[in-house]
Structure formats: structure tokens, C-alpha cells
mmCIF file of C-alpha atoms and ligand atoms in Angstrom:
data_model
loop_
_atom_site.group_PDB
_atom_site.id
_atom_site.type_symbol
_atom_site.label_atom_id
_atom_site.label_comp_id
_atom_site.label_asym_id
_atom_site.label_seq_id
_atom_site.Cartn_x
_atom_site.Cartn_y
_atom_site.Cartn_z
ATOM 1 C CA MET J 1 71.094 110.744 80.832
ATOM 2 C CA ILE J 2 74.055 113.096 81.101
ATOM 3 C CA ASP J 3 71.829 116.200 80.873
ATOM 4 C CA GLN J 4 69.836 115.112 83.964
ATOM 5 C CA TYR J 5 72.819 115.615 86.312
ATOM 6 C CA LYS J 6 75.143 118.441 87.342
ATOM 7 C CA GLY J 7 77.834 116.388 89.060
ATOM 8 C CA PHE J 8 79.790 113.093 88.727
ATOM 9 C CA VAL J 9 81.457 111.683 91.789
ATOM 10 C CA PHE J 10 84.043 109.095 91.152
ATOM 11 C CA ASP J 11 85.683 106.306 93.164
ATOM 12 C CA LEU J 12 89.308 105.820 92.146
ATOM 13 C CA ASP J 13 90.572 102.330 92.796
ATOM 14 C CA GLY J 14 88.849 99.851 90.502
ATOM 15 C CA VAL J 15 87.083 102.559 88.560
ATOM 16 C CA LEU J 16 89.619 105.001 87.118
ATOM 17 C CA THR J 17 92.561 102.560 87.295
ATOM 18 C CA GLU J 18 92.921 98.857 88.109
ATOM 19 C CA THR J 19 94.633 99.388 91.625
ATOM 20 C CA SER J 20 92.128 97.079 93.385
ATOM 21 C CA LYS J 21 94.433 94.168 92.332
ATOM 22 C CA ALA J 22 97.535 95.895 93.580
ATOM 23 C CA HIS J 23 95.768 96.591 96.936
ATOM 24 C CA PHE J 24 94.916 92.992 97.277
ATOM 25 C CA GLU J 25 98.319 91.629 96.195
ATOM 26 C CA ALA J 26 99.795 93.798 98.822
ATOM 27 C CA TRP J 27 97.481 92.349 101.461
ATOM 28 C CA LYS J 28 98.287 88.836 100.237
ATOM 29 C CA GLU J 29 101.980 89.542 100.611
ATOM 30 C CA LEU J 30 101.532 90.945 104.018
ATOM 31 C CA ALA J 31 99.494 87.824 105.097
ATOM 32 C CA ALA J 32 102.319 85.606 103.725
ATOM 33 C CA LYS J 33 104.799 87.482 105.706
ATOM 34 C CA ILE J 34 102.759 86.956 108.887
ATOM 35 C CA GLY J 35 102.537 83.275 107.915
ATOM 36 C CA PHE J 36 98.995 82.569 106.449
ATOM 37 C CA GLU J 37 97.507 82.464 103.029
ATOM 38 C CA LEU J 38 94.608 84.940 102.241
ATOM 39 C CA PRO J 39 91.858 83.480 100.108
ATOM 40 C CA ASP J 40 91.342 85.173 96.768
ATOM 41 C CA HIS J 41 87.752 86.000 97.398
ATOM 42 C CA VAL J 42 88.729 88.573 99.988
ATOM 43 C CA ILE J 43 89.330 90.930 97.223
ATOM 44 C CA ASP J 44 85.773 91.883 97.182
ATOM 45 C CA GLU J 45 85.475 92.148 100.883
ATOM 46 C CA VAL J 46 88.183 94.840 101.133
ATOM 47 C CA ARG J 47 87.230 96.728 98.056
ATOM 48 C CA GLY J 48 86.466 100.408 99.056
ATOM 49 C CA ILE J 49 87.244 99.683 102.751
ATOM 50 C CA SER J 50 89.691 101.859 104.589
ATOM 51 C CA ARG J 51 93.296 100.644 105.313
ATOM 52 C CA LEU J 52 92.873 99.922 108.995
ATOM 53 C CA GLU J 53 89.397 98.347 108.552
ATOM 54 C CA SER J 54 90.800 96.193 105.680
ATOM 55 C CA LEU J 55 93.638 95.098 107.970
ATOM 56 C CA ASP J 56 91.121 93.841 110.497
ATOM 57 C CA ILE J 57 89.345 91.755 107.821
ATOM 58 C CA VAL J 58 92.655 90.415 106.551
ATOM 59 C CA LEU J 59 93.868 89.475 110.056
ATOM 60 C CA GLY J 60 90.533 87.792 110.824
ATOM 61 C CA TYR J 61 91.422 85.078 108.298
ATOM 62 C CA ASN J 62 94.388 84.157 110.713
ATOM 63 C CA LYS J 63 93.273 84.894 114.141
ATOM 64 C CA ASN J 64 91.225 87.344 116.136
ATOM 65 C CA PRO J 65 92.348 90.841 115.121
ATOM 66 C CA GLN J 66 91.813 91.908 118.712
ATOM 67 C CA ASP J 67 94.889 89.953 119.607
ATOM 68 C CA TYR J 68 97.005 92.745 117.999
ATOM 69 C CA SER J 69 97.641 95.979 119.824
ATOM 70 C CA TYR J 70 96.717 99.278 117.989
ATOM 71 C CA ASP J 71 100.328 100.055 117.574
ATOM 72 C CA GLU J 72 101.075 96.618 116.122
ATOM 73 C CA LYS J 73 98.147 97.124 113.663
ATOM 74 C CA VAL J 74 99.519 100.564 112.612
ATOM 75 C CA ALA J 75 102.838 98.929 111.924
ATOM 76 C CA LEU J 76 101.304 96.133 109.807
ATOM 77 C CA ALA J 77 99.123 98.700 107.822
ATOM 78 C CA THR J 78 102.235 100.778 107.107
ATOM 79 C CA GLN J 79 103.945 97.532 105.961
ATOM 80 C CA LYS J 80 101.113 96.809 103.588
ATOM 81 C CA ASN J 81 101.082 100.416 102.280
ATOM 82 C CA ASN J 82 104.872 100.163 101.593
ATOM 83 C CA ILE J 83 104.268 96.988 99.490
ATOM 84 C CA TYR J 84 101.376 98.842 97.708
ATOM 85 C CA LEU J 85 103.531 101.951 97.122
ATOM 86 C CA ASP J 86 106.191 99.802 95.545
ATOM 87 C CA LYS J 87 103.504 98.282 93.109
ATOM 88 C CA ILE J 88 102.264 101.767 92.061
ATOM 89 C CA LYS J 89 105.497 103.663 92.026
ATOM 90 C CA ALA J 90 105.775 103.639 88.158
ATOM 91 C CA TYR J 91 102.135 104.448 87.449
ATOM 92 C CA SER J 92 101.672 106.714 84.543
ATOM 93 C CA PRO J 93 98.899 107.852 82.121
ATOM 94 C CA ASN J 94 99.124 104.275 80.666
ATOM 95 C CA ASP J 95 97.457 102.917 83.811
ATOM 96 C CA LEU J 96 94.357 105.077 83.494
ATOM 97 C CA ALA J 97 91.207 103.217 82.559
ATOM 98 C CA GLU J 98 90.423 103.327 78.807
ATOM 99 C CA GLY J 99 87.731 106.030 78.101
ATOM 100 C CA ALA J 100 88.598 108.128 81.342
ATOM 101 C CA ILE J 101 89.858 111.212 79.418
ATOM 102 C CA GLU J 102 87.028 111.172 76.874
ATOM 103 C CA LEU J 103 84.511 110.846 79.807
ATOM 104 C CA PHE J 104 86.061 113.802 81.716
ATOM 105 C CA GLU J 105 86.158 115.953 78.486
ATOM 106 C CA LEU J 106 82.541 115.078 77.887
ATOM 107 C CA LEU J 107 81.579 116.114 81.492
ATOM 108 C CA LYS J 108 83.543 119.371 81.145
ATOM 109 C CA ASP J 109 81.870 120.083 77.767
ATOM 110 C CA ASN J 110 78.536 119.749 79.496
ATOM 111 C CA HIS J 111 79.546 121.909 82.393
ATOM 112 C CA ILE J 112 79.265 118.895 84.811
ATOM 113 C CA GLY J 113 81.166 119.057 88.147
ATOM 114 C CA ILE J 114 83.657 116.337 88.733
ATOM 115 C CA ALA J 115 84.618 115.118 92.258
ATOM 116 C CA LEU J 116 86.749 112.176 93.637
ATOM 117 C CA ALA J 117 85.305 110.212 96.733
ATOM 118 C CA SER J 118 88.179 107.738 97.311
ATOM 119 C CA ALA J 119 88.963 106.071 100.631
ATOM 120 C CA SER J 120 92.674 106.044 99.583
ATOM 121 C CA ASN J 121 95.376 108.374 101.053
ATOM 122 C CA ASN J 122 97.334 107.504 97.950
ATOM 123 C CA ALA J 123 94.758 108.997 95.632
ATOM 124 C CA PRO J 124 96.483 112.418 95.133
ATOM 125 C CA PHE J 125 99.721 110.595 94.126
ATOM 126 C CA LEU J 126 97.809 108.406 91.545
ATOM 127 C CA LEU J 127 95.814 111.381 90.174
ATOM 128 C CA LYS J 128 99.168 113.243 89.481
ATOM 129 C CA ALA J 129 100.940 110.046 88.225
ATOM 130 C CA MET J 130 98.135 109.491 85.730
ATOM 131 C CA ARG J 131 97.940 113.258 84.921
ATOM 132 C CA ILE J 132 94.213 113.683 85.585
ATOM 133 C CA ASP J 133 94.306 115.847 88.866
ATOM 134 C CA HIS J 134 93.494 118.950 86.906
ATOM 135 C CA TYR J 135 89.968 117.555 85.879
ATOM 136 C CA PHE J 136 88.717 117.526 89.467
ATOM 137 C CA ASP J 137 86.756 120.269 90.944
ATOM 138 C CA ALA J 138 86.681 118.598 94.425
ATOM 139 C CA ILE J 139 88.903 115.889 95.888
ATOM 140 C CA ILE J 140 87.837 114.562 99.276
ATOM 141 C CA ASP J 141 90.566 113.980 101.806
ATOM 142 C CA PRO J 142 89.602 110.645 103.481
ATOM 143 C CA LYS J 143 91.361 111.788 106.703
ATOM 144 C CA THR J 144 88.498 114.360 107.076
ATOM 145 C CA ILE J 145 85.936 111.424 106.917
ATOM 146 C CA LYS J 146 84.738 109.861 110.255
ATOM 147 C CA ASN J 147 82.737 106.983 108.850
ATOM 148 C CA GLY J 148 84.081 105.337 105.754
ATOM 149 C CA LYS J 149 82.148 103.471 103.024
ATOM 150 C CA PRO J 150 79.501 101.995 103.315
ATOM 151 C CA ALA J 151 78.491 105.128 105.256
ATOM 152 C CA PRO J 152 77.172 107.960 103.019
ATOM 153 C CA GLU J 153 79.540 110.621 104.523
ATOM 154 C CA ILE J 154 82.283 110.680 101.738
ATOM 155 C CA PHE J 155 79.729 111.060 98.876
ATOM 156 C CA LEU J 156 77.704 113.672 100.778
ATOM 157 C CA LYS J 157 80.812 115.562 101.379
ATOM 158 C CA ALA J 158 81.741 115.434 97.648
ATOM 159 C CA CYS J 159 78.277 116.728 96.666
ATOM 160 C CA GLU J 160 78.696 119.600 99.239
ATOM 161 C CA MET J 161 82.098 120.487 97.918
ATOM 162 C CA LEU J 162 80.663 120.656 94.297
ATOM 163 C CA GLY J 163 77.830 122.890 95.679
ATOM 164 C CA LEU J 164 75.222 120.384 94.577
ATOM 165 C CA GLU J 165 72.388 118.340 96.114
ATOM 166 C CA PRO J 166 73.048 114.521 95.996
ATOM 167 C CA ARG J 167 69.978 114.037 93.954
ATOM 168 C CA GLU J 168 71.680 116.262 91.264
ATOM 169 C CA CYS J 169 74.793 113.857 91.134
ATOM 170 C CA VAL J 170 75.927 110.470 89.861
ATOM 171 C CA GLY J 171 78.211 108.290 91.994
ATOM 172 C CA ILE J 172 80.467 105.726 90.202
ATOM 173 C CA GLU J 173 81.842 102.743 92.149
ATOM 174 C CA ASP J 174 83.296 99.236 91.794
ATOM 175 C CA ALA J 175 82.687 98.274 95.467
ATOM 176 C CA GLU J 176 79.468 97.067 97.058
ATOM 177 C CA ALA J 177 80.239 99.189 100.125
ATOM 178 C CA GLY J 178 80.705 102.130 97.773
ATOM 179 C CA ILE J 179 77.364 101.519 96.079
ATOM 180 C CA GLU J 180 75.700 101.342 99.483
ATOM 181 C CA SER J 181 77.357 104.711 100.358
ATOM 182 C CA ILE J 182 76.160 106.357 97.157
ATOM 183 C CA LYS J 183 72.545 104.983 97.662
ATOM 184 C CA THR J 184 72.261 106.102 101.256
ATOM 185 C CA ALA J 185 73.659 109.546 100.352
ATOM 186 C CA GLY J 186 70.979 109.861 97.644
ATOM 187 C CA LEU J 187 73.077 110.073 94.441
ATOM 188 C CA TYR J 188 72.292 107.988 91.321
ATOM 189 C CA PRO J 189 74.460 104.986 91.585
ATOM 190 C CA ILE J 190 76.383 103.447 88.568
ATOM 191 C CA GLY J 191 78.480 100.304 89.134
ATOM 192 C CA ILE J 192 81.769 99.292 87.357
ATOM 193 C CA GLY J 193 82.670 95.615 87.237
ATOM 194 C CA LYS J 194 80.438 92.991 88.887
ATOM 195 C CA LEU J 195 77.968 94.261 91.580
ATOM 196 C CA SER J 196 75.024 92.577 93.095
ATOM 197 C CA ASN J 197 73.599 95.773 94.792
ATOM 198 C CA CYS J 198 73.490 98.159 91.671
ATOM 199 C CA GLU J 199 70.998 98.072 88.884
ATOM 200 C CA GLU J 200 73.030 100.045 86.362
ATOM 201 C CA VAL J 201 76.410 98.222 85.986
ATOM 202 C CA TYR J 202 79.110 98.534 83.208
ATOM 203 C CA PRO J 203 81.998 96.090 82.791
ATOM 204 C CA ASP J 204 84.257 99.038 82.612
ATOM 205 C CA LEU J 205 84.568 102.887 82.229
ATOM 206 C CA LYS J 206 84.776 102.663 78.400
ATOM 207 C CA ALA J 207 81.403 100.850 78.350
ATOM 208 C CA LEU J 208 79.839 103.598 80.588
ATOM 209 C CA LEU J 209 81.341 106.224 78.219
ATOM 210 C CA ASP J 210 79.859 104.387 75.004
ATOM 211 C CA HIS J 211 76.532 104.397 76.802
ATOM 212 C CA LEU J 212 76.727 108.117 77.443
ATOM 213 C CA LEU J 213 77.769 109.053 74.022
HETATM 214 C C1 BG6 G 1 90.051 102.160 98.578
HETATM 215 C C2 BG6 G 1 90.492 100.761 98.122
HETATM 216 O O1 BG6 G 1 89.931 102.970 97.431
HETATM 217 O O2 BG6 G 1 91.050 102.669 99.470
HETATM 218 C C3 BG6 G 1 90.800 99.952 99.412
HETATM 219 O O3 BG6 G 1 89.375 100.199 97.284
HETATM 220 C C4 BG6 G 1 91.862 100.671 100.271
HETATM 221 O O4 BG6 G 1 91.258 98.770 98.960
HETATM 222 C C5 BG6 G 1 91.343 102.049 100.601
HETATM 223 O O5 BG6 G 1 92.022 99.839 101.491
HETATM 224 C C6 BG6 G 1 92.429 102.924 101.381
HETATM 225 O O6 BG6 G 1 93.586 103.000 100.575
HETATM 226 P P1 BG6 G 1 94.963 103.454 101.195
HETATM 227 O O7 BG6 G 1 95.752 103.655 99.809
HETATM 228 O O8 BG6 G 1 94.857 104.718 101.943
HETATM 229 O O9 BG6 G 1 95.588 102.379 101.901
HETATM 230 MG MG1 MG G 2 87.020 101.168 94.374
#
């Protein structure tokens, strides 16, 4: 299928590295500090969702998020990010998903553009830490996105930055919100992990690579 497409647009957390767990552990620790327990299933609710929107989901398991002022929310989100940063501070190429380098090389050999469509403001740090930043032809800055996933904006912007039409690109995601974003934008969706809203799903990146080879 690789010769049918000119661009591959990747999500980061949960696709190129297993940071989804670190994000969720940080939310759980924040909840514990506030004084409540966050149920484990919430990991799938916050997958792909921006920091402040995730905070509202998390706080909603305790009381109405509207009970907090904007400034209080920003302070809590900063606290969560500091917990998260501590968890990823020692990230290295060892934390990269198996098969990622081979997949990037395969795409480069086939002159296929590579873009990153991550909602995370920590993405540039992680790409550098895992030494894969040089593979990307385009990296979307989530601060420039008005409507996060599941809205199509971030994937549309990635295609635009690659100079390609969405139908010429594949989007790879581990989040249902991300798959919705890919579908609405008009790219071909490929899921990683367990997804109910995507037809083509692989357990991990290595399995996708094996399929493409
Ligand atoms: C997404 C993660 O990639 O980025 C979410 O799946 C996270 O869990 C979001 O909330 C924003 O990340 P950050 O690092 O800017 O807080
Ligand atoms: Mg993800």
C-alpha cells in the first residue's frame, strides 16, 4: 500500500513511544494530590486530548470542573506537566517504539513525506531525546491549532505543510479522537493499539512495519 501514498502523518504519544501511560500516571498523581482516585479507564478518555481539556475530564471525576477558576486550572495543568516531565526526563532512543527507525527509513527510501501531528507541547523535547527529529519534514506546533483532536485541523495542517492533499496521506493514531480527526480531514486512517473506530489496526508500530514490508 505504501506506493499509493505520498505522506505519512504520525501521532506521537502511544504511537512512536509509550508516553500515554506516563501522561495518565501523571493525571492519577495529580488527582491523588487533590484528594480523589482517578479510575483506570480514563486513560482512553484523555488519549490525544489537549492538556487543559484533559484536566476538565480528570476534574469531572471529582466535582464540576467549572468550580475552578481559569487560573486555578492553569496551575493544576502546570503541576501535572511537571509530574509528567519528571517521568520523561531520562527518555532516550531506548524508549522509541520498536520498528520506528526502519519505518522512517522505508518511507524516506520511497520519497514519502513524514509529519508529526501531536497535541503535545512536549513533542519537540521527546523527538530530540529519542533522536528522531531529523526524520520529520513537518512538525505541527499545537499552539497554532484552534480546535484540537477530534477536530480535523491538526491533520489538515500537517498535509498542508507537506504540500500534499489529505487523500495522498496516511494518518497514524492510537486515540479514537485522533482517528476521528484523521477521518474528517480525509487522510487514510491506521490505528495502533485497540480502537473501535478504525478498520485497519495494528497492535504496535512493528506490526505495521511488517505489514508494509
Ligand atoms: C497528546 C496526549 O498527545 O498530547 C495527551 O495523548 C496529552 O494525553 C496531549 O494531554 C497534550 O500533551 P502535553 O504534553 O502538551 O500536556
Ligand atoms: Mg496518541
